[in-house]
Tab-separated table of C-alpha atoms in Angstrom:
chain	number	residue	atom	x	y	z
A	1	MET	CA	53.226	39.110	-4.382
A	2	LYS	CA	55.266	36.492	-6.237
A	3	ILE	CA	53.435	33.202	-6.351
A	4	ARG	CA	55.299	29.878	-7.308
A	5	TYR	CA	53.786	26.541	-8.145
A	6	PHE	CA	55.500	23.145	-8.225
A	7	ALA	CA	54.842	19.691	-9.647
A	8	TRP	CA	51.202	19.027	-10.349
A	9	LEU	CA	50.006	22.346	-8.947
A	10	ARG	CA	52.198	23.961	-11.707
A	11	GLU	CA	50.724	21.735	-14.381
A	12	ARG	CA	47.131	22.225	-13.265
A	13	ILE	CA	47.475	26.033	-13.061
A	14	GLY	CA	49.568	26.190	-16.129
A	15	THR	CA	52.217	28.549	-14.871
A	16	ALA	CA	55.431	28.107	-12.703
A	17	GLU	CA	55.205	31.384	-11.253
A	18	GLU	CA	53.330	34.720	-11.516
A	19	GLU	CA	53.177	38.113	-9.766
A	20	ARG	CA	49.750	39.084	-8.321
A	21	ASP	CA	48.347	42.060	-6.352
A	22	LEU	CA	46.338	40.681	-3.609
A	23	PRO	CA	43.186	42.283	-2.323
A	24	GLU	CA	43.725	43.592	1.085
A	25	ASN	CA	41.207	41.456	2.706
A	26	LEU	CA	43.417	38.384	2.503
A	27	VAL	CA	44.822	37.523	5.976
A	28	THR	CA	46.066	33.988	5.943
A	29	VAL	CA	47.539	31.511	3.349
A	30	ALA	CA	44.094	29.831	3.450
A	31	ASP	CA	42.369	33.155	2.417
A	32	LEU	CA	44.917	33.245	-0.454
A	33	ILE	CA	44.085	29.724	-1.516
A	34	ALA	CA	40.348	30.488	-1.500
A	35	TRP	CA	40.964	33.533	-3.492
A	36	LEU	CA	43.150	31.957	-6.211
A	37	SER	CA	40.513	28.995	-6.360
A	38	ARG	CA	37.980	31.527	-7.772
A	39	ILE	CA	40.190	32.780	-10.585
A	40	ASP	CA	39.496	29.726	-12.963
A	41	GLU	CA	38.954	25.917	-13.321
A	42	GLY	CA	42.869	25.282	-13.336
A	43	TYR	CA	43.270	26.985	-10.014
A	44	ALA	CA	40.128	25.459	-8.556
A	45	TYR	CA	41.482	21.974	-9.783
A	46	ALA	CA	44.966	22.616	-8.319
A	47	PHE	CA	43.557	23.782	-4.801
A	48	GLU	CA	40.645	21.200	-4.685
A	49	GLN	CA	42.159	19.510	-1.627
A	50	PRO	CA	43.813	22.121	0.477
A	51	GLU	CA	44.843	19.443	2.993
A	52	THR	CA	47.310	17.955	0.438
A	53	ILE	CA	49.106	21.239	-0.377
A	54	ARG	CA	52.316	22.288	1.224
A	55	VAL	CA	53.209	26.077	1.491
A	56	ALA	CA	56.339	27.991	1.794
A	57	ILE	CA	56.743	31.779	2.472
A	58	ASN	CA	60.086	33.211	1.570
A	59	GLN	CA	61.362	29.667	1.127
A	60	GLU	CA	60.257	28.526	4.711
A	61	HIS	CA	57.471	26.010	5.389
A	62	VAL	CA	54.463	27.451	6.970
A	63	GLU	CA	51.019	26.216	7.745
A	64	ILE	CA	47.959	27.045	5.895
A	65	THR	CA	46.783	29.236	8.874
A	66	GLN	CA	49.850	31.407	8.757
A	67	PRO	CA	49.245	35.209	8.183
A	68	LEU	CA	50.584	36.533	4.795
A	69	LEU	CA	51.831	39.706	6.401
A	70	ASP	CA	54.440	41.293	4.045
A	71	ALA	CA	55.415	38.061	2.372
A	72	LYS	CA	57.491	38.608	-0.690
A	73	GLU	CA	57.135	35.253	-2.216
A	74	ILE	CA	54.837	32.356	-1.529
A	75	ALA	CA	55.019	28.799	-3.072
A	76	PHE	CA	52.530	26.020	-3.301
A	77	PHE	CA	53.510	22.422	-3.873
A	78	PRO	CA	52.348	18.832	-3.046
A	79	PRO	CA	54.077	16.860	-0.366
A	80	MET	CA	57.649	16.582	-1.186
A	81	THR	CA	59.196	13.327	-2.550
A	82	GLY	CA	62.914	13.925	-2.338
A	83	GLY	CA	65.733	11.416	-1.628
B	1	MET	CA	82.608	19.903	13.539
B	2	SER	CA	80.112	22.283	12.199
B	3	ALA	CA	81.005	22.248	8.483
B	4	PHE	CA	79.134	20.351	5.988
B	5	LYS	CA	78.758	20.214	2.217
B	6	VAL	CA	75.346	20.551	0.351
B	7	ARG	CA	75.029	20.474	-3.407
B	8	VAL	CA	71.987	20.541	-5.549
B	9	GLN	CA	73.032	19.819	-9.033
B	10	GLU	CA	71.973	18.330	-12.398
B	11	GLU	CA	75.180	16.460	-13.194
B	12	ASN	CA	75.973	13.045	-11.688
B	13	PHE	CA	78.238	12.680	-8.688
B	14	ASN	CA	81.037	10.001	-7.801
B	15	CYS	CA	80.705	8.656	-4.212
B	16	GLU	CA	84.430	7.702	-4.258
B	17	GLU	CA	85.666	11.265	-5.040
B	18	GLU	CA	83.205	12.711	-2.332
B	19	THR	CA	84.413	10.175	0.139
B	20	LYS	CA	87.951	10.968	-0.478
B	21	SER	CA	87.518	14.560	-0.081
B	22	LEU	CA	86.097	13.990	3.294
B	23	SER	CA	88.669	11.495	4.386
B	24	ALA	CA	91.948	11.944	2.613
B	25	ASN	CA	95.052	12.637	5.045
B	26	ARG	CA	92.802	12.375	8.029
B	27	LYS	CA	93.260	9.687	10.832
B	28	ASP	CA	90.316	10.849	13.100
B	29	ILE	CA	87.648	9.085	11.182
B	30	GLY	CA	86.747	5.575	12.284
B	31	ALA	CA	83.422	5.033	10.285
B	32	ILE	CA	82.152	6.363	6.934
B	33	VAL	CA	78.478	5.420	6.140
B	34	SER	CA	77.366	6.407	2.607
B	35	PHE	CA	73.840	6.198	1.326
B	36	THR	CA	73.278	6.339	-2.448
B	37	GLY	CA	69.701	6.665	-3.592
B	38	LEU	CA	69.101	5.448	-7.157
B	39	CYS	CA	66.251	5.738	-9.785
B	40	ARG	CA	64.659	2.271	-9.307
B	41	ASP	CA	62.501	0.399	-11.930
B	42	GLU	CA	61.187	-2.895	-10.621
B	43	ASN	CA	58.598	-3.250	-13.290
B	44	GLN	CA	60.754	-2.698	-16.372
B	45	THR	CA	58.564	0.081	-17.311
B	46	LEU	CA	60.229	3.281	-16.297
B	47	ALA	CA	62.611	5.266	-18.469
B	48	ALA	CA	63.359	7.933	-16.148
B	49	LEU	CA	62.184	9.951	-13.199
B	50	GLU	CA	62.127	13.743	-13.781
B	51	LEU	CA	63.102	15.609	-10.640
B	52	GLU	CA	61.599	18.989	-10.204
B	53	HIS	CA	62.975	21.191	-7.318
B	54	PHE	CA	62.638	24.469	-5.762
B	55	PRO	CA	66.079	26.030	-6.372
B	56	GLY	CA	67.308	27.887	-3.268
B	57	MET	CA	64.766	26.343	-0.944
B	58	ALA	CA	66.195	22.860	-1.691
B	59	GLU	CA	69.694	23.884	-0.560
B	60	LYS	CA	68.348	25.760	2.456
B	61	GLN	CA	66.099	22.825	3.543
B	62	ILE	CA	69.035	20.154	3.189
B	63	SER	CA	71.459	22.531	5.031
B	64	PHE	CA	68.888	23.101	7.900
B	65	TYR	CA	68.879	19.244	8.489
B	66	CYS	CA	72.672	18.877	7.934
B	67	GLN	CA	73.061	21.490	10.702
B	68	GLN	CA	70.724	19.435	12.971
B	69	ALA	CA	72.777	16.275	12.236
B	70	VAL	CA	76.084	17.953	13.050
B	71	GLU	CA	74.673	19.326	16.366
B	72	ARG	CA	73.170	16.015	17.298
B	73	TRP	CA	76.130	13.617	16.365
B	74	PRO	CA	79.829	13.923	16.672
B	75	LEU	CA	80.576	14.041	12.842
B	76	THR	CA	83.871	14.451	11.273
B	77	GLY	CA	82.357	15.063	7.967
B	78	LEU	CA	79.157	15.260	6.219
B	79	THR	CA	78.291	15.618	2.552
B	80	VAL	CA	74.832	15.569	0.939
B	81	ILE	CA	74.377	15.869	-2.867
B	82	HIS	CA	70.848	15.846	-4.385
B	83	ARG	CA	70.272	15.666	-8.266
B	84	PHE	CA	67.383	17.297	-10.203
B	85	GLY	CA	66.351	17.002	-13.922
B	86	LYS	CA	65.670	13.856	-15.899
B	87	ILE	CA	67.439	10.797	-14.278
B	88	PRO	CA	67.265	7.429	-16.288
B	89	ALA	CA	66.501	4.323	-14.325
B	90	GLY	CA	69.383	2.803	-12.719
B	91	GLU	CA	71.043	6.082	-12.254
B	92	GLN	CA	72.059	7.884	-8.860
B	93	ILE	CA	69.874	10.546	-7.555
B	94	VAL	CA	70.992	11.193	-3.962
B	95	LEU	CA	74.087	10.782	-1.882
B	96	VAL	CA	74.650	11.244	1.725
B	97	ILE	CA	78.011	10.459	3.378
B	98	ALA	CA	78.487	10.745	7.107
B	99	CYS	CA	81.750	10.452	8.766
B	100	SER	CA	82.494	9.785	12.583
B	101	ALA	CA	84.983	8.470	14.895
B	102	HIS	CA	82.367	5.834	15.767
B	103	ARG	CA	79.982	3.798	13.635
B	104	ARG	CA	76.797	4.537	15.577
B	105	ALA	CA	77.024	8.299	14.874
B	106	ALA	CA	77.823	7.845	11.146
B	107	PHE	CA	74.852	5.411	10.777
B	108	GLU	CA	72.342	7.405	12.524
B	109	ALA	CA	73.207	10.863	10.988
B	110	ALA	CA	72.908	9.226	7.308
B	111	ASP	CA	69.738	7.597	8.251
B	112	PHE	CA	68.323	10.789	9.807
B	113	LEU	CA	69.322	12.830	6.783
B	114	MET	CA	67.566	10.549	4.326
B	115	ASP	CA	64.396	10.431	6.402
B	116	PHE	CA	64.197	14.200	6.168
B	117	LEU	CA	65.331	14.599	2.532
B	118	LYS	CA	62.456	12.183	1.769
B	119	THR	CA	59.751	14.326	3.353
B	120	LYS	CA	61.185	17.852	3.825
B	121	ALA	CA	63.413	18.760	0.759
B	122	PRO	CA	61.357	20.361	-1.938
B	123	PHE	CA	61.692	17.884	-4.825
B	124	TRP	CA	59.129	16.071	-6.733
B	125	LYS	CA	59.438	13.231	-8.987
B	126	LYS	CA	57.493	12.634	-12.157
B	127	GLU	CA	57.509	9.367	-14.083
B	128	HIS	CA	58.554	8.837	-17.728
B	129	PHE	CA	57.788	5.412	-19.024
B	130	LEU	CA	59.519	3.282	-21.608
B	131	ASP	CA	56.683	3.547	-24.083
B	132	GLY	CA	56.901	7.269	-24.109
B	133	GLN	CA	54.106	8.000	-22.071
B	134	THR	CA	54.394	10.301	-19.144
B	135	GLY	CA	53.168	8.852	-15.809
B	136	GLY	CA	52.007	10.611	-12.813
B	137	TRP	CA	53.847	12.395	-9.949
B	138	VAL	CA	55.187	9.997	-7.421
B	139	GLU	CA	53.077	10.304	-4.162
B	140	ALA	CA	54.664	10.932	-0.837
B	141	LYS	CA	54.433	7.825	1.308
B	142	GLN	CA	53.007	7.732	4.704
B	143	GLU	CA	55.706	5.433	5.712
B	144	ASP	CA	58.266	7.985	5.096
B	145	GLU	CA	56.397	10.512	7.207
B	146	GLU	CA	56.360	8.037	10.104
B	147	ASP	CA	60.078	7.289	9.640
B	148	THR	CA	60.788	11.061	10.391
B	149	LYS	CA	58.989	10.689	13.697
B	150	ARG	CA	61.734	8.307	14.973
B	151	TRP	CA	64.169	11.296	15.400
B	152	GLN	CA	61.835	13.334	17.637
C	1	MET	CA	68.238	-12.924	-3.049
C	2	SER	CA	70.346	-15.528	-1.260
C	3	ALA	CA	73.712	-14.608	-2.472
C	4	PHE	CA	76.324	-12.487	-0.796
C	5	LYS	CA	80.039	-11.997	-1.101
C	6	VAL	CA	82.520	-12.413	1.820
C	7	ARG	CA	86.165	-11.850	1.422
C	8	VAL	CA	88.874	-11.865	4.199
C	9	GLN	CA	92.047	-10.560	2.701
C	10	GLU	CA	95.206	-8.770	3.491
C	11	GLU	CA	95.149	-6.362	0.594
C	12	ASN	CA	93.180	-3.204	0.516
C	13	PHE	CA	89.850	-2.907	-1.146
C	14	ASN	CA	87.970	-0.331	-3.364
C	15	CYS	CA	84.497	0.592	-2.370
C	16	GLU	CA	83.470	2.112	-5.647
C	17	GLU	CA	84.596	-1.226	-7.510
C	18	GLU	CA	82.664	-3.413	-5.140
C	19	THR	CA	79.643	-1.039	-5.342
C	20	LYS	CA	79.771	-1.215	-9.147
C	21	SER	CA	79.966	-5.021	-9.297
C	22	LEU	CA	76.762	-4.991	-7.253
C	23	SER	CA	74.813	-2.458	-9.048
C	24	ALA	CA	76.105	-2.288	-12.648
C	25	ASN	CA	73.326	-2.882	-15.269
C	26	ARG	CA	70.562	-3.284	-12.551
C	27	LYS	CA	67.490	-1.087	-12.089
C	28	ASP	CA	65.913	-2.933	-9.038
C	29	ILE	CA	68.203	-1.267	-6.621
C	30	GLY	CA	66.877	1.829	-4.898
C	31	ALA	CA	69.189	2.209	-1.998
C	32	ILE	CA	72.999	1.200	-1.516
C	33	VAL	CA	74.401	1.705	2.033
C	34	SER	CA	78.125	1.125	2.492
C	35	PHE	CA	79.843	1.135	5.597
C	36	THR	CA	83.660	1.700	5.579
C	37	GLY	CA	85.644	1.184	9.020
C	38	LEU	CA	88.915	2.846	9.129
C	39	CYS	CA	92.149	2.411	11.326
C	40	ARG	CA	91.665	5.535	13.547
C	41	ASP	CA	94.154	7.442	15.523
C	42	GLU	CA	92.615	10.400	17.554
C	43	ASN	CA	95.861	10.880	19.754
C	44	GLN	CA	98.379	10.885	16.895
C	45	THR	CA	100.330	8.157	18.638
C	46	LEU	CA	99.210	5.195	16.576
C	47	ALA	CA	101.287	3.938	13.625
C	48	ALA	CA	99.075	0.905	12.792
C	49	LEU	CA	96.710	-1.725	14.036
C	50	GLU	CA	97.833	-5.417	13.467
C	51	LEU	CA	94.844	-7.507	12.747
C	52	GLU	CA	95.225	-11.046	13.772
C	53	HIS	CA	92.350	-13.574	12.386
C	54	PHE	CA	91.261	-17.111	12.569
C	55	PRO	CA	91.484	-18.086	8.992
C	56	GLY	CA	88.513	-20.142	7.916
C	57	MET	CA	86.484	-19.421	10.969
C	58	ALA	CA	86.406	-15.663	10.070
C	59	GLU	CA	84.969	-16.481	6.510
C	60	LYS	CA	82.553	-18.851	8.241
C	61	GLN	CA	81.390	-16.576	10.933
C	62	ILE	CA	80.970	-13.484	8.421
C	63	SER	CA	78.938	-15.753	6.021
C	64	PHE	CA	76.803	-16.949	8.971
C	65	TYR	CA	75.688	-13.345	9.558
C	66	CYS	CA	75.375	-12.421	6.015
C	67	GLN	CA	73.001	-15.403	5.514
C	68	GLN	CA	71.043	-13.995	8.586
C	69	ALA	CA	70.813	-10.642	6.986
C	70	VAL	CA	69.642	-11.907	3.594
C	71	GLU	CA	66.948	-13.928	5.436
C	72	ARG	CA	66.001	-10.987	7.365
C	73	TRP	CA	65.894	-8.152	4.863
C	74	PRO	CA	64.919	-8.077	1.326
C	75	LEU	CA	68.357	-7.444	-0.123
C	76	THR	CA	69.347	-7.067	-3.683
C	77	GLY	CA	73.179	-7.306	-2.955
C	78	LEU	CA	75.543	-7.736	-0.061
C	79	THR	CA	79.274	-7.700	0.182
C	80	VAL	CA	81.424	-7.956	3.200
C	81	ILE	CA	85.325	-7.494	3.037
C	82	HIS	CA	87.535	-7.713	6.184
C	83	ARG	CA	91.152	-7.020	6.052
C	84	PHE	CA	93.951	-8.671	8.288
C	85	GLY	CA	97.623	-7.948	8.668
C	86	LYS	CA	99.153	-4.617	9.633
C	87	ILE	CA	96.975	-1.619	8.762
C	88	PRO	CA	98.302	1.888	8.996
C	89	ALA	CA	96.386	4.491	10.673
C	90	GLY	CA	93.992	6.171	8.259
C	91	GLU	CA	93.630	2.989	6.019
C	92	GLN	CA	90.541	0.915	5.402
C	93	ILE	CA	89.868	-2.241	7.677
C	94	VAL	CA	86.204	-3.300	6.770
C	95	LEU	CA	83.642	-2.800	4.150
C	96	VAL	CA	79.955	-3.544	4.197
C	97	ILE	CA	77.706	-2.849	1.271
C	98	ALA	CA	74.049	-3.566	1.307
C	99	CYS	CA	71.796	-2.995	-1.533
C	100	SER	CA	67.938	-3.103	-1.585
C	101	ALA	CA	64.818	-1.709	-3.278
C	102	HIS	CA	64.249	0.322	-0.017
C	103	ARG	CA	66.511	2.414	2.123
C	104	ARG	CA	65.392	1.006	5.500
C	105	ALA	CA	66.485	-2.507	4.560
C	106	ALA	CA	69.912	-1.430	3.303
C	107	PHE	CA	70.501	0.622	6.322
C	108	GLU	CA	69.390	-1.969	8.862
C	109	ALA	CA	71.356	-4.876	7.187
C	110	ALA	CA	74.569	-2.881	6.992
C	111	ASP	CA	74.089	-1.836	10.630
C	112	PHE	CA	73.276	-5.365	11.832
C	113	LEU	CA	76.404	-6.797	9.972
C	114	MET	CA	78.634	-4.281	11.661
C	115	ASP	CA	77.536	-5.037	15.157
C	116	PHE	CA	78.070	-8.574	14.645
C	117	LEU	CA	81.418	-8.131	13.025
C	118	LYS	CA	82.482	-6.319	15.965
C	119	THR	CA	81.642	-9.073	18.613
C	120	LYS	CA	81.359	-12.215	16.578
C	121	ALA	CA	84.100	-12.280	13.810
C	122	PRO	CA	87.345	-13.800	15.093
C	123	PHE	CA	89.619	-10.796	14.574
C	124	TRP	CA	91.909	-9.142	17.336
C	125	LYS	CA	93.697	-5.900	17.042
C	126	LYS	CA	97.053	-4.989	18.426
C	127	GLU	CA	98.358	-1.495	18.633
C	128	HIS	CA	101.799	-0.307	17.135
C	129	PHE	CA	102.739	3.088	18.293
C	130	LEU	CA	104.624	5.840	16.353
C	131	ASP	CA	107.487	5.625	18.652
C	132	GLY	CA	107.990	2.009	17.737
C	133	GLN	CA	106.466	0.535	20.879
C	134	THR	CA	103.949	-2.232	20.673
C	135	GLY	CA	100.832	-1.359	22.641
C	136	GLY	CA	98.309	-3.811	24.032
C	137	TRP	CA	95.453	-5.755	22.424
C	138	VAL	CA	92.407	-3.662	21.827
C	139	GLU	CA	89.788	-4.678	24.252
C	140	ALA	CA	86.305	-5.556	23.359
C	141	LYS	CA	83.792	-2.980	24.418
C	142	GLN	CA	80.629	-3.638	26.414
C	143	GLU	CA	78.850	-1.235	24.437
C	144	ASP	CA	79.442	-3.381	21.265
C	145	GLU	CA	78.028	-6.339	23.068
C	146	GLU	CA	74.931	-4.296	23.964
C	147	ASP	CA	74.582	-3.187	20.380
C	148	THR	CA	74.169	-6.816	19.136
C	149	LYS	CA	71.226	-7.060	21.328
C	150	ARG	CA	69.175	-4.741	19.364
C	151	TRP	CA	68.685	-7.272	16.659
C	152	GLN	CA	67.025	-9.897	18.867
D	1	MET	CA	93.851	-32.896	19.575
D	2	LYS	CA	94.925	-29.764	17.699
D	3	ILE	CA	94.812	-26.789	20.069
D	4	ARG	CA	95.021	-23.194	18.616
D	5	TYR	CA	95.609	-19.852	20.404
D	6	PHE	CA	95.053	-16.277	19.240
D	7	ALA	CA	96.063	-12.835	20.217
D	8	TRP	CA	97.188	-12.481	24.010
D	9	LEU	CA	96.488	-16.132	24.474
D	10	ARG	CA	98.968	-16.973	21.744
D	11	GLU	CA	101.450	-14.593	23.223
D	12	ARG	CA	101.251	-15.706	26.688
D	13	ILE	CA	101.452	-19.437	25.931
D	14	GLY	CA	104.268	-18.878	23.288
D	15	THR	CA	102.614	-20.846	20.467
D	16	ALA	CA	99.941	-20.422	17.655
D	17	GLU	CA	99.096	-24.136	17.595
D	18	GLU	CA	100.021	-27.441	19.112
D	19	GLU	CA	98.949	-31.004	18.954
D	20	ARG	CA	98.228	-32.711	22.252
D	21	ASP	CA	97.092	-36.136	23.358
D	22	LEU	CA	94.534	-35.370	26.102
D	23	PRO	CA	93.945	-37.744	29.288
D	24	GLU	CA	90.736	-39.521	28.999
D	25	ASN	CA	89.325	-37.790	32.261
D	26	LEU	CA	88.812	-34.525	30.463
D	27	VAL	CA	85.106	-34.264	29.643
D	28	THR	CA	84.545	-30.579	29.078
D	29	VAL	CA	86.153	-27.463	27.656
D	30	ALA	CA	86.552	-26.158	31.238
D	31	ASP	CA	88.450	-29.504	32.168
D	32	LEU	CA	90.802	-28.938	29.356
D	33	ILE	CA	91.463	-25.234	30.371
D	34	ALA	CA	92.186	-26.558	33.856
D	35	TRP	CA	94.469	-29.339	32.693
D	36	LEU	CA	96.453	-26.979	30.187
D	37	SER	CA	96.657	-24.358	33.137
D	38	ARG	CA	98.933	-26.832	34.922
D	39	ILE	CA	101.504	-27.263	32.153
D	40	ASP	CA	103.441	-24.127	33.058
D	41	GLU	CA	103.321	-20.513	34.082
D	42	GLY	CA	102.544	-19.300	30.296
D	43	TYR	CA	99.458	-21.441	30.233
D	44	ALA	CA	98.464	-20.585	33.744
D	45	TYR	CA	98.681	-16.760	32.972
D	46	ALA	CA	96.867	-17.257	29.663
D	47	PHE	CA	93.912	-19.017	31.432
D	48	GLU	CA	93.978	-17.003	34.656
D	49	GLN	CA	90.641	-15.611	33.902
D	50	PRO	CA	88.634	-18.318	32.174
D	51	GLU	CA	85.591	-16.100	31.988
D	52	THR	CA	87.445	-13.758	29.465
D	53	ILE	CA	88.351	-16.732	27.152
D	54	ARG	CA	86.246	-17.583	24.089
D	55	VAL	CA	86.301	-21.084	22.702
D	56	ALA	CA	85.725	-22.643	19.249
D	57	ILE	CA	85.406	-26.263	18.564
D	58	ASN	CA	85.808	-27.111	14.915
D	59	GLN	CA	85.512	-23.358	14.026
D	60	GLU	CA	82.130	-23.018	15.875
D	61	HIS	CA	81.745	-20.965	19.118
D	62	VAL	CA	81.011	-23.128	22.173
D	63	GLU	CA	80.638	-22.443	25.926
D	64	ILE	CA	83.079	-23.464	28.343
D	65	THR	CA	80.802	-26.118	29.724
D	66	GLN	CA	80.545	-27.808	26.247
D	67	PRO	CA	81.787	-31.535	26.204
D	68	LEU	CA	84.922	-32.137	24.129
D	69	LEU	CA	83.614	-35.470	22.593
D	70	ASP	CA	85.776	-36.140	19.497
D	71	ALA	CA	86.634	-32.656	18.714
D	72	LYS	CA	89.311	-32.379	16.086
D	73	GLU	CA	90.275	-28.956	16.847
D	74	ILE	CA	89.913	-26.572	19.710
D	75	ALA	CA	90.646	-22.732	19.638
D	76	PHE	CA	91.149	-20.360	22.571
D	77	PHE	CA	91.065	-16.596	22.196
D	78	PRO	CA	89.976	-13.328	23.714
D	79	PRO	CA	86.663	-11.576	22.964
D	80	MET	CA	86.684	-10.531	19.335
D	81	THR	CA	87.275	-7.041	18.068
D	82	GLY	CA	86.431	-7.163	14.441
D	83	GLY	CA	84.985	-4.531	12.128
């Protein structure tokens, strides 16, 4: 799965995007966040407050409880500050 | 009307040109409301804001809210331009132009779009200071979140 | 800020120029809302509106409401231009530009001023039709009167 | 006193402004309207519905019940349609 990071998530993790094979037991976005957080300190730091993270699957906003299903691309970012 | 124009771009924009392209040779427009958002620096410390965005999703999200606006108000023209990249203090960041026969529709549509651009368009702003230091990422304001609830 | 610019004039105006004169070389403006009111002709029968006004009182009334706006909202710039004379369909009649650090103040001030210009500024519009006939005087709308009550 | 008329009041009366010596028994704006209405049919037509008339004394909006006092200029006009 393609995983993208923006703003301070990108900075903390140290990459803008990556391709990862996910273990089959990851059901929801929250499961993926928990799994990523175990990779290293950068990920743990980026995801330390999951309630501040916004998520988009295939460029659509989703909740953290959303099932991953066969999502092609998931993106993590802080609350948006457009305009 | 169901058409609108959305552009996400690095280069600057010209409000007058965009307004003309909506209103030239037309007589059915009674009101044009334009909103220009600028890179503001009240403390004389900011050199620029660096706007990061999610290409593709930014256009999709803005178009989604433009579609909501044209369904909700009788608009005769609608343009939204949002810049990304490094924008020096004092320069333009975002433009919304709403045209309608009547002023209330034009005001409300522009106001509505700005509220949703603030909270739902995937852009993030990082501060660059005059002393060369990089600041933090601008935090989302609860106030902006509240503003979007006015439209429910 | 306590300054604002009011002009009542026969000649056309340029929104871009007026905006620049408010915002050039400034970094404390975050939001510019401009309202342009046009001479609208939805039925393809109108040649022009002839705007009669009460010279002197028009400037005084507009200035009075501008003063109210700058006291009510933290504006960093405010310009109101209202034309009189014969204005062909499709042409500009009125311009309000409100600048502020924050978008809500700029939107509300421009909206407020337009409501009061509609009902409290001494201008009257007479219709001139394409077939050479002179129409009636445009009647005041109850709806506009209601709109002003939003600001009490 | 200088009296000014705008829009359809001006058209019905046939003049944009005039100078008139008012009888001393005119106390309020309403008295002046009643007095003007007796001059001729144009004035009567212009003022036939006093509730639709707006009034300014010395360029300030006033009510029809306002005393004239030593007003220098009074203006009559229809409801305004600016903007």
